[in-house]
Short mmCIF file of N, CA, C and O in Angstrom, two decimals:
data_model
loop_
_atom_site.label_atom_id
_atom_site.label_comp_id
_atom_site.label_asym_id
_atom_site.label_seq_id
_atom_site.Cartn_x
_atom_site.Cartn_y
_atom_site.Cartn_z
N MET A 23 110.71 79.16 143.66
CA MET A 23 109.73 78.80 142.66
C MET A 23 108.53 79.75 142.73
O MET A 23 108.06 80.20 141.70
N TYR A 24 108.06 80.06 143.91
CA TYR A 24 106.92 80.94 144.07
C TYR A 24 107.22 82.33 143.50
O TYR A 24 106.39 82.93 142.83
N ARG A 25 108.44 82.82 143.73
CA ARG A 25 108.82 84.15 143.26
C ARG A 25 108.79 84.20 141.73
O ARG A 25 108.33 85.16 141.14
N ARG A 26 109.25 83.16 141.06
CA ARG A 26 109.27 83.10 139.60
C ARG A 26 107.85 83.17 139.05
O ARG A 26 107.57 83.87 138.08
N GLU A 27 106.91 82.45 139.64
CA GLU A 27 105.52 82.45 139.18
C GLU A 27 104.89 83.83 139.33
O GLU A 27 104.16 84.29 138.47
N VAL A 28 105.18 84.48 140.45
CA VAL A 28 104.65 85.83 140.68
C VAL A 28 105.20 86.79 139.64
O VAL A 28 104.46 87.60 139.06
N LEU A 29 106.50 86.72 139.37
CA LEU A 29 107.11 87.61 138.38
C LEU A 29 106.55 87.36 136.98
O LEU A 29 106.28 88.29 136.23
N GLN A 30 106.35 86.09 136.62
CA GLN A 30 105.77 85.78 135.32
C GLN A 30 104.35 86.31 135.19
O GLN A 30 103.97 86.87 134.17
N THR A 31 103.57 86.15 136.24
CA THR A 31 102.19 86.64 136.23
C THR A 31 102.17 88.16 136.10
O THR A 31 101.38 88.72 135.34
N MET A 32 103.06 88.84 136.83
CA MET A 32 103.11 90.30 136.76
C MET A 32 103.54 90.76 135.36
O MET A 32 103.01 91.72 134.83
N SER A 33 104.49 90.04 134.74
CA SER A 33 104.96 90.41 133.40
C SER A 33 103.85 90.26 132.37
O SER A 33 103.63 91.14 131.54
N VAL A 34 103.11 89.16 132.44
CA VAL A 34 102.01 88.95 131.50
C VAL A 34 100.93 90.00 131.71
O VAL A 34 100.40 90.57 130.75
N GLY A 35 100.63 90.33 132.95
CA GLY A 35 99.63 91.36 133.25
C GLY A 35 100.06 92.72 132.74
O GLY A 35 99.26 93.47 132.18
N ALA A 36 101.34 93.05 132.88
CA ALA A 36 101.83 94.35 132.41
C ALA A 36 101.76 94.43 130.89
O ALA A 36 101.37 95.46 130.33
N VAL A 37 102.10 93.36 130.21
CA VAL A 37 102.02 93.35 128.74
C VAL A 37 100.57 93.51 128.30
O VAL A 37 100.25 94.27 127.39
N ALA A 38 99.67 92.81 128.95
CA ALA A 38 98.24 92.91 128.60
C ALA A 38 97.72 94.31 128.83
O ALA A 38 97.00 94.87 128.00
N LEU A 39 98.08 94.92 129.95
CA LEU A 39 97.63 96.28 130.22
C LEU A 39 98.23 97.26 129.23
O LEU A 39 97.55 98.16 128.74
N GLY A 40 99.50 97.11 128.92
CA GLY A 40 100.16 98.00 127.95
C GLY A 40 99.50 97.91 126.59
O GLY A 40 99.29 98.90 125.92
N GLY A 41 99.16 96.69 126.16
CA GLY A 41 98.49 96.52 124.88
C GLY A 41 97.14 97.20 124.86
O GLY A 41 96.75 97.84 123.91
N GLY A 42 96.40 97.10 125.95
CA GLY A 42 95.09 97.75 126.04
C GLY A 42 95.20 99.25 126.03
O GLY A 42 94.43 99.94 125.39
N CYS A 43 96.19 99.79 126.71
CA CYS A 43 96.36 101.24 126.78
C CYS A 43 96.76 101.81 125.43
O CYS A 43 96.31 102.87 125.05
N SER A 44 97.62 101.10 124.69
CA SER A 44 98.02 101.64 123.40
C SER A 44 96.82 101.68 122.46
O SER A 44 96.72 102.56 121.62
N GLY A 45 95.90 100.76 122.60
CA GLY A 45 94.69 100.79 121.79
C GLY A 45 93.83 101.99 122.13
O GLY A 45 93.22 102.59 121.28
N LEU A 46 93.79 102.38 123.39
CA LEU A 46 93.01 103.55 123.80
C LEU A 46 93.57 104.83 123.23
O LEU A 46 92.84 105.74 122.86
N LEU A 47 94.90 104.91 123.16
CA LEU A 47 95.52 106.12 122.63
C LEU A 47 95.21 106.29 121.16
O LEU A 47 95.18 107.39 120.64
N ASP A 48 94.96 105.20 120.45
CA ASP A 48 94.75 105.25 119.02
C ASP A 48 93.30 104.97 118.67
O ASP A 48 92.98 104.50 117.60
N SER A 49 92.37 105.29 119.57
CA SER A 49 90.99 104.88 119.40
C SER A 49 90.15 105.82 118.53
O SER A 49 88.99 105.56 118.30
N ARG A 50 90.70 106.91 118.05
CA ARG A 50 89.92 107.87 117.29
C ARG A 50 89.35 107.25 116.02
O ARG A 50 88.21 107.51 115.66
N GLY A 51 90.11 106.43 115.33
CA GLY A 51 89.60 105.80 114.12
C GLY A 51 89.42 106.78 112.99
O GLY A 51 89.83 107.93 113.05
N SER A 52 88.79 106.33 111.95
CA SER A 52 88.56 107.17 110.78
C SER A 52 87.40 108.14 111.02
O SER A 52 86.41 107.79 111.64
N SER A 53 87.56 109.32 110.49
CA SER A 53 86.54 110.36 110.64
C SER A 53 85.51 110.29 109.52
O SER A 53 85.72 109.67 108.49
N TYR A 54 84.39 110.95 109.75
CA TYR A 54 83.43 111.23 108.69
C TYR A 54 83.91 112.51 108.01
O TYR A 54 84.47 113.39 108.65
N LEU A 55 83.69 112.63 106.71
CA LEU A 55 84.02 113.86 106.00
C LEU A 55 82.72 114.61 105.80
O LEU A 55 81.84 114.18 105.04
N GLU A 56 82.57 115.70 106.51
CA GLU A 56 81.32 116.45 106.50
C GLU A 56 81.18 117.31 105.25
O GLU A 56 80.14 117.30 104.60
N ASP A 57 82.21 118.06 104.92
CA ASP A 57 82.15 118.84 103.68
C ASP A 57 83.53 119.31 103.26
O ASP A 57 84.48 119.29 104.03
N VAL A 58 83.60 119.72 101.99
CA VAL A 58 84.81 120.30 101.42
C VAL A 58 84.39 121.64 100.80
O VAL A 58 83.43 121.70 100.03
N THR A 59 85.11 122.69 101.15
CA THR A 59 84.81 124.03 100.63
C THR A 59 85.99 124.51 99.81
O THR A 59 87.15 124.30 100.19
N ILE A 60 85.68 125.15 98.70
CA ILE A 60 86.71 125.77 97.85
C ILE A 60 86.44 127.26 97.85
O ILE A 60 85.31 127.70 97.61
N LYS A 61 87.48 128.04 98.11
CA LYS A 61 87.31 129.48 98.27
C LYS A 61 88.34 130.21 97.40
O LYS A 61 89.53 129.91 97.46
N ASN A 62 87.87 131.18 96.62
CA ASN A 62 88.77 131.97 95.78
C ASN A 62 88.97 133.34 96.40
O ASN A 62 88.07 134.19 96.36
N GLY A 63 90.14 133.56 96.94
CA GLY A 63 90.48 134.85 97.53
C GLY A 63 91.29 135.72 96.60
O GLY A 63 91.77 136.78 96.98
N ASP A 64 91.46 135.28 95.36
CA ASP A 64 92.22 136.03 94.36
C ASP A 64 91.26 136.92 93.58
O ASP A 64 90.05 136.71 93.59
N ASP A 65 91.80 137.91 92.86
CA ASP A 65 90.97 138.83 92.08
C ASP A 65 90.50 138.24 90.76
O ASP A 65 89.59 138.78 90.13
N ILE A 66 91.14 137.16 90.30
CA ILE A 66 90.77 136.59 89.01
C ILE A 66 90.12 135.21 89.20
O ILE A 66 90.24 134.59 90.25
N ALA A 67 89.45 134.74 88.16
CA ALA A 67 88.78 133.44 88.21
C ALA A 67 89.81 132.31 88.17
O ALA A 67 90.89 132.45 87.58
N HIS A 68 89.47 131.21 88.82
CA HIS A 68 90.33 130.02 88.81
C HIS A 68 89.48 128.78 88.64
O HIS A 68 88.32 128.73 89.04
N ASP A 69 90.11 127.74 88.06
CA ASP A 69 89.49 126.42 87.95
C ASP A 69 90.08 125.50 89.01
O ASP A 69 91.30 125.47 89.21
N PHE A 70 89.21 124.75 89.66
CA PHE A 70 89.62 123.81 90.69
C PHE A 70 89.15 122.42 90.30
O PHE A 70 87.99 122.23 89.95
N GLU A 71 90.04 121.46 90.35
CA GLU A 71 89.68 120.06 90.15
C GLU A 71 89.68 119.42 91.54
O GLU A 71 90.70 119.45 92.24
N LEU A 72 88.56 118.87 91.93
CA LEU A 72 88.41 118.30 93.26
C LEU A 72 88.13 116.81 93.16
O LEU A 72 87.26 116.39 92.40
N THR A 73 88.88 116.01 93.93
CA THR A 73 88.65 114.57 93.99
C THR A 73 88.59 114.15 95.45
O THR A 73 89.46 114.50 96.24
N VAL A 74 87.53 113.41 95.81
CA VAL A 74 87.39 112.86 97.15
C VAL A 74 87.44 111.34 97.02
O VAL A 74 86.66 110.76 96.26
N LYS A 75 88.38 110.74 97.73
CA LYS A 75 88.48 109.28 97.76
C LYS A 75 88.13 108.79 99.15
O LYS A 75 88.52 109.39 100.15
N GLN A 76 87.40 107.69 99.20
CA GLN A 76 87.05 107.03 100.46
C GLN A 76 87.53 105.59 100.33
O GLN A 76 87.05 104.86 99.47
N ALA A 77 88.47 105.21 101.18
CA ALA A 77 89.04 103.85 101.15
C ALA A 77 89.51 103.50 99.73
O ALA A 77 89.17 102.46 99.19
N ASP A 78 90.23 104.41 99.10
CA ASP A 78 90.82 104.24 97.77
C ASP A 78 89.82 104.21 96.61
O ASP A 78 90.20 103.93 95.48
N SER A 79 88.56 104.48 96.86
CA SER A 79 87.57 104.58 95.78
C SER A 79 87.14 106.03 95.62
O SER A 79 86.86 106.72 96.61
N VAL A 80 87.07 106.50 94.38
CA VAL A 80 86.63 107.87 94.13
C VAL A 80 85.13 107.97 94.40
O VAL A 80 84.34 107.23 93.79
N VAL A 81 84.74 108.84 95.33
CA VAL A 81 83.33 109.02 95.66
C VAL A 81 82.80 110.37 95.17
O VAL A 81 81.60 110.61 95.18
N HIS A 82 83.72 111.27 94.76
CA HIS A 82 83.28 112.55 94.21
C HIS A 82 84.41 113.11 93.36
O HIS A 82 85.57 113.10 93.76
N GLU A 83 84.05 113.61 92.17
CA GLU A 83 84.98 114.27 91.29
C GLU A 83 84.26 115.43 90.64
O GLU A 83 83.13 115.27 90.18
N ALA A 84 84.90 116.59 90.64
CA ALA A 84 84.26 117.75 90.04
C ALA A 84 85.31 118.77 89.61
O ALA A 84 86.40 118.83 90.20
N THR A 85 84.95 119.55 88.60
CA THR A 85 85.74 120.72 88.23
C THR A 85 84.86 121.92 88.50
O THR A 85 83.71 121.98 88.05
N VAL A 86 85.40 122.85 89.26
CA VAL A 86 84.63 124.03 89.67
C VAL A 86 85.37 125.27 89.22
O VAL A 86 86.58 125.40 89.45
N GLU A 87 84.65 126.19 88.56
CA GLU A 87 85.24 127.48 88.21
C GLU A 87 84.65 128.52 89.16
O GLU A 87 83.42 128.63 89.28
N LEU A 88 85.53 129.26 89.80
CA LEU A 88 85.07 130.31 90.71
C LEU A 88 85.59 131.66 90.23
O LEU A 88 86.78 131.80 89.91
N GLU A 89 84.69 132.62 90.18
CA GLU A 89 85.08 133.99 89.87
C GLU A 89 85.95 134.52 91.02
O GLU A 89 86.03 133.91 92.08
N GLY A 90 86.55 135.66 90.82
CA GLY A 90 87.46 136.21 91.82
C GLY A 90 86.77 136.81 93.03
O GLY A 90 85.54 136.89 93.11
N THR A 91 87.58 137.21 93.98
CA THR A 91 87.19 137.95 95.17
C THR A 91 86.18 137.22 96.06
O THR A 91 84.99 137.50 96.06
N GLN A 92 86.70 136.25 96.79
CA GLN A 92 85.98 135.57 97.87
C GLN A 92 84.75 134.76 97.46
O GLN A 92 83.84 134.59 98.26
N THR A 93 84.69 134.28 96.24
CA THR A 93 83.61 133.37 95.90
C THR A 93 83.96 131.98 96.43
O THR A 93 85.12 131.64 96.60
N LEU A 94 82.92 131.19 96.72
CA LEU A 94 83.18 129.86 97.24
C LEU A 94 82.15 128.85 96.78
O LEU A 94 81.06 129.21 96.34
N ALA A 95 82.53 127.59 96.88
CA ALA A 95 81.65 126.48 96.56
C ALA A 95 81.86 125.41 97.63
O ALA A 95 82.98 125.21 98.10
N THR A 96 80.78 124.74 98.01
CA THR A 96 80.87 123.70 99.04
C THR A 96 80.27 122.41 98.52
O THR A 96 79.19 122.40 97.95
N VAL A 97 81.00 121.33 98.73
CA VAL A 97 80.52 119.97 98.42
C VAL A 97 80.24 119.33 99.76
O VAL A 97 81.13 119.23 100.61
N ALA A 98 78.99 118.93 99.99
CA ALA A 98 78.62 118.40 101.30
C ALA A 98 78.08 116.98 101.21
O ALA A 98 77.07 116.75 100.54
N CYS A 99 78.73 116.06 101.87
CA CYS A 99 78.20 114.72 102.18
C CYS A 99 77.57 113.98 101.02
O CYS A 99 76.45 113.49 101.14
N GLU A 100 78.25 113.85 99.92
CA GLU A 100 77.73 113.02 98.84
C GLU A 100 78.21 111.58 98.98
O GLU A 100 78.12 110.81 98.05
N TRP A 101 78.72 111.23 100.13
CA TRP A 101 79.26 109.93 100.44
C TRP A 101 78.73 109.53 101.81
O TRP A 101 78.16 110.33 102.52
N SER A 102 78.88 108.28 102.19
CA SER A 102 78.39 107.87 103.50
C SER A 102 79.46 107.07 104.22
O SER A 102 80.35 106.49 103.60
N GLY A 103 79.37 107.06 105.52
CA GLY A 103 80.28 106.28 106.34
C GLY A 103 81.59 106.97 106.65
O GLY A 103 81.83 108.11 106.26
N ARG A 104 82.40 106.25 107.38
CA ARG A 104 83.71 106.75 107.78
C ARG A 104 84.73 106.52 106.67
O ARG A 104 84.51 105.73 105.78
N GLY A 105 85.84 107.21 106.79
CA GLY A 105 86.94 107.10 105.84
C GLY A 105 87.68 105.79 105.95
O GLY A 105 87.09 104.81 106.38
N PRO A 106 88.91 105.78 105.59
CA PRO A 106 89.77 106.96 105.44
C PRO A 106 89.46 107.75 104.16
O PRO A 106 89.15 107.16 103.13
N PHE A 107 89.54 109.07 104.29
CA PHE A 107 89.30 109.97 103.16
C PHE A 107 90.60 110.64 102.75
O PHE A 107 91.41 111.02 103.60
N VAL A 108 90.76 110.80 101.44
CA VAL A 108 91.85 111.58 100.88
C VAL A 108 91.21 112.57 99.92
O VAL A 108 90.47 112.18 99.02
N VAL A 109 91.47 113.86 100.13
CA VAL A 109 90.88 114.91 99.30
C VAL A 109 92.01 115.62 98.56
O VAL A 109 92.97 116.07 99.18
N THR A 110 91.86 115.72 97.23
CA THR A 110 92.87 116.37 96.41
C THR A 110 92.23 117.52 95.65
O THR A 110 91.15 117.37 95.07
N CYS A 111 92.90 118.67 95.67
CA CYS A 111 92.43 119.85 94.93
C CYS A 111 93.59 120.34 94.07
O CYS A 111 94.70 120.52 94.55
N THR A 112 93.30 120.55 92.79
CA THR A 112 94.29 121.06 91.86
C THR A 112 93.82 122.40 91.34
O THR A 112 92.68 122.54 90.89
N LEU A 113 94.68 123.39 91.39
CA LEU A 113 94.38 124.75 90.97
C LEU A 113 94.87 124.97 89.55
O LEU A 113 96.08 124.83 89.28
N ASP A 114 93.97 125.30 88.64
CA ASP A 114 94.29 125.63 87.25
C ASP A 114 95.18 124.59 86.59
O ASP A 114 96.04 124.91 85.78
N GLY A 115 95.00 123.32 86.95
CA GLY A 115 95.77 122.23 86.36
C GLY A 115 97.24 122.24 86.72
O GLY A 115 98.04 121.54 86.11
N ASP A 116 97.60 123.02 87.74
CA ASP A 116 99.03 123.21 88.03
C ASP A 116 99.39 122.84 89.47
O ASP A 116 100.05 121.85 89.71
N SER A 117 98.94 123.60 90.42
CA SER A 117 99.29 123.43 91.82
C SER A 117 98.31 122.48 92.50
O SER A 117 97.09 122.64 92.35
N THR A 118 98.81 121.49 93.25
CA THR A 118 97.95 120.48 93.87
C THR A 118 98.22 120.37 95.36
O THR A 118 99.36 120.40 95.80
N GLU A 119 97.15 120.25 96.13
CA GLU A 119 97.22 119.97 97.57
C GLU A 119 96.42 118.69 97.82
O GLU A 119 95.29 118.55 97.34
N THR A 120 97.00 117.77 98.58
CA THR A 120 96.33 116.53 98.95
C THR A 120 96.27 116.44 100.47
O THR A 120 97.28 116.64 101.14
N VAL A 121 95.08 116.15 100.99
CA VAL A 121 94.88 116.07 102.44
C VAL A 121 94.38 114.67 102.79
O VAL A 121 93.34 114.24 102.30
N ARG A 122 95.12 113.97 103.62
CA ARG A 122 94.69 112.70 104.18
C ARG A 122 94.02 113.03 105.51
O ARG A 122 94.69 113.36 106.48
N ILE A 123 92.71 112.96 105.54
CA ILE A 123 91.91 113.49 106.64
C ILE A 123 92.36 112.97 108.00
O ILE A 123 92.58 113.73 108.92
N ASP A 124 92.51 111.67 108.15
CA ASP A 124 92.83 111.11 109.47
C ASP A 124 94.23 111.47 109.95
O ASP A 124 94.48 111.50 111.14
N ASP A 125 95.15 111.74 109.02
CA ASP A 125 96.52 112.07 109.41
C ASP A 125 96.74 113.57 109.55
O ASP A 125 97.51 114.02 110.39
N ALA A 126 96.11 114.36 108.71
CA ALA A 126 96.45 115.77 108.59
C ALA A 126 95.69 116.69 109.54
O ALA A 126 96.22 117.69 109.99
N ILE A 127 94.45 116.37 109.84
CA ILE A 127 93.64 117.30 110.63
C ILE A 127 93.73 116.96 112.10
O ILE A 127 93.27 115.91 112.54
N GLN A 128 94.33 117.86 112.85
CA GLN A 128 94.49 117.68 114.29
C GLN A 128 93.75 118.75 115.08
O GLN A 128 93.64 118.66 116.29
N GLN A 129 93.28 119.79 114.42
CA GLN A 129 92.61 120.90 115.09
C GLN A 129 91.16 120.53 115.38
O GLN A 129 90.45 120.02 114.53
N GLY A 130 90.72 120.82 116.58
CA GLY A 130 89.34 120.56 116.96
C GLY A 130 89.17 119.19 117.56
O GLY A 130 90.14 118.45 117.78
N ALA A 131 87.94 118.86 117.85
CA ALA A 131 87.62 117.56 118.43
C ALA A 131 86.31 117.08 117.82
O ALA A 131 85.46 117.86 117.45
N GLY A 132 86.15 115.81 117.72
CA GLY A 132 84.94 115.25 117.15
C GLY A 132 85.26 114.28 116.04
O GLY A 132 86.43 113.99 115.75
N GLU A 133 84.24 113.78 115.41
CA GLU A 133 84.39 112.76 114.37
C GLU A 133 84.20 113.31 112.96
O GLU A 133 84.39 112.60 111.99
N TYR A 134 83.75 114.53 112.82
CA TYR A 134 83.38 115.09 111.52
C TYR A 134 84.43 116.09 111.06
O TYR A 134 84.67 117.10 111.71
N ALA A 135 85.03 115.82 109.90
CA ALA A 135 86.07 116.68 109.36
C ALA A 135 85.49 117.64 108.33
O ALA A 135 84.59 117.27 107.57
N GLN A 136 86.02 118.84 108.34
CA GLN A 136 85.68 119.84 107.33
C GLN A 136 87.00 120.36 106.76
O GLN A 136 87.91 120.67 107.52
N VAL A 137 87.07 120.44 105.44
CA VAL A 137 88.30 120.86 104.77
C VAL A 137 87.97 122.05 103.88
O VAL A 137 86.95 122.04 103.18
N THR A 138 88.84 123.05 103.88
CA THR A 138 88.68 124.22 103.01
C THR A 138 89.96 124.43 102.22
O THR A 138 91.05 124.51 102.80
N PHE A 139 89.83 124.49 100.89
CA PHE A 139 90.95 124.84 100.02
C PHE A 139 90.76 126.29 99.64
O PHE A 139 89.67 126.69 99.23
N THR A 140 91.83 127.09 99.75
CA THR A 140 91.75 128.52 99.50
C THR A 140 92.86 128.95 98.55
O THR A 140 94.00 128.54 98.70
N VAL A 141 92.49 129.80 97.58
CA VAL A 141 93.49 130.45 96.74
C VAL A 141 93.74 131.83 97.34
O VAL A 141 92.79 132.59 97.57
N THR A 142 94.99 132.13 97.61
CA THR A 142 95.35 133.42 98.20
C THR A 142 95.41 134.50 97.13
O THR A 142 95.31 134.21 95.93
N GLU A 143 95.59 135.73 97.54
CA GLU A 143 95.72 136.85 96.61
C GLU A 143 96.95 136.71 95.73
O GLU A 143 97.05 137.32 94.68
N MET A 144 97.90 135.86 96.16
CA MET A 144 99.12 135.61 95.37
C MET A 144 98.95 134.38 94.48
O MET A 144 99.91 133.85 93.96
N ALA A 145 97.71 133.91 94.30
CA ALA A 145 97.36 132.75 93.46
C ALA A 145 98.04 131.47 93.93
O ALA A 145 98.42 130.62 93.14
N GLU A 146 98.18 131.32 95.25
CA GLU A 146 98.73 130.11 95.83
C GLU A 146 97.62 129.31 96.48
O GLU A 146 96.73 129.86 97.12
N LEU A 147 97.68 127.99 96.33
CA LEU A 147 96.67 127.09 96.90
C LEU A 147 97.10 126.67 98.29
O LEU A 147 98.24 126.26 98.51
N ASP A 148 96.19 126.77 99.23
CA ASP A 148 96.44 126.36 100.62
C ASP A 148 95.21 125.64 101.13
O ASP A 148 94.16 125.68 100.50
N TRP A 149 95.32 124.97 102.28
CA TRP A 149 94.17 124.28 102.85
C TRP A 149 94.16 124.44 104.36
O TRP A 149 95.18 124.73 104.99
N SER A 150 93.00 124.27 104.93
CA SER A 150 92.84 124.23 106.38
C SER A 150 91.73 123.23 106.68
O SER A 150 90.95 122.87 105.81
N GLY A 151 91.70 122.77 107.91
CA GLY A 151 90.66 121.82 108.27
C GLY A 151 90.49 121.73 109.76
O GLY A 151 91.37 122.14 110.52
N PHE A 152 89.35 121.21 110.19
CA PHE A 152 89.12 121.01 111.61
C PHE A 152 88.11 119.90 111.81
O PHE A 152 87.39 119.50 110.90
N LEU A 153 88.07 119.40 113.02
CA LEU A 153 87.14 118.35 113.43
C LEU A 153 86.11 118.94 114.36
O LEU A 153 86.43 119.78 115.21
N ASP A 154 84.85 118.52 114.23
CA ASP A 154 83.82 118.94 115.18
C ASP A 154 82.83 117.81 115.40
O ASP A 154 83.04 116.69 114.94
N ASP A 155 81.75 118.10 116.09
CA ASP A 155 80.76 117.08 116.41
C ASP A 155 79.68 116.93 115.35
O ASP A 155 78.65 116.30 115.58
N GLY A 156 79.87 117.53 114.21
CA GLY A 156 78.90 117.37 113.12
C GLY A 156 77.77 118.35 113.26
O GLY A 156 77.91 119.45 113.76
N GLY A 157 76.62 117.96 112.78
CA GLY A 157 75.47 118.84 112.82
C GLY A 157 74.78 118.91 111.49
O GLY A 157 73.62 119.25 111.39
N ARG A 158 75.49 118.57 110.43
CA ARG A 158 74.86 118.52 109.12
C ARG A 158 74.30 117.12 108.91
O ARG A 158 74.64 116.19 109.60
N GLU A 159 73.48 116.98 107.93
CA GLU A 159 72.86 115.68 107.63
C GLU A 159 73.78 114.84 106.75
O GLU A 159 73.62 114.79 105.54
N CYS A 160 74.77 114.21 107.35
CA CYS A 160 75.64 113.29 106.62
C CYS A 160 75.14 111.89 106.81
O CYS A 160 74.96 111.45 107.94
N PRO A 161 74.88 111.18 105.73
CA PRO A 161 74.40 109.80 105.91
C PRO A 161 75.48 108.92 106.51
O PRO A 161 76.64 109.09 106.22
N ARG A 162 75.06 108.01 107.37
CA ARG A 162 75.97 107.03 107.94
C ARG A 162 75.58 105.68 107.38
O ARG A 162 74.40 105.36 107.31
N SER A 163 76.56 104.91 106.99
CA SER A 163 76.23 103.56 106.51
C SER A 163 75.92 102.69 107.69
O SER A 163 76.26 103.00 108.83
N ALA A 164 75.26 101.56 107.46
CA ALA A 164 74.83 100.67 108.53
C ALA A 164 76.00 100.14 109.34
O ALA A 164 75.87 99.88 110.52
N SER A 165 77.17 99.98 108.73
CA SER A 165 78.30 99.41 109.44
C SER A 165 79.16 100.45 110.13
O SER A 165 80.11 100.14 110.81
N ASN A 166 78.85 101.74 109.96
CA ASN A 166 79.69 102.78 110.56
C ASN A 166 78.94 103.56 111.58
O ASN A 166 78.30 104.42 111.55
#
């Protein structure tokens, strides 16, 4: 009887510890979106449609025209609080890239995400992103 009680206690303790550890592995949570940059590396002008969603609500929408050869535009912190954020960029009404910030960006460390959409010299849309410790003046909501 004593052995059974000890084994039951150990099993419950192991399950409790395992549950706590799995929470630690997934503790990053939603990031802040610090800024989105659009960069034209092509020789000709392009139109970009940019949409930023935070928790399924559109918090920023814009159409940006950039002249050729390395021109860029940056949208910084027109929203507050943590995500989840989904950023979509459409090039000339044709090619679209969608980035789910919490799932897609693994490079870097920190809570603040930065995303860059780039048109290559071959007129292809690509994106990159990284996480850092912030530094820009992004408003935080009271609950985040």
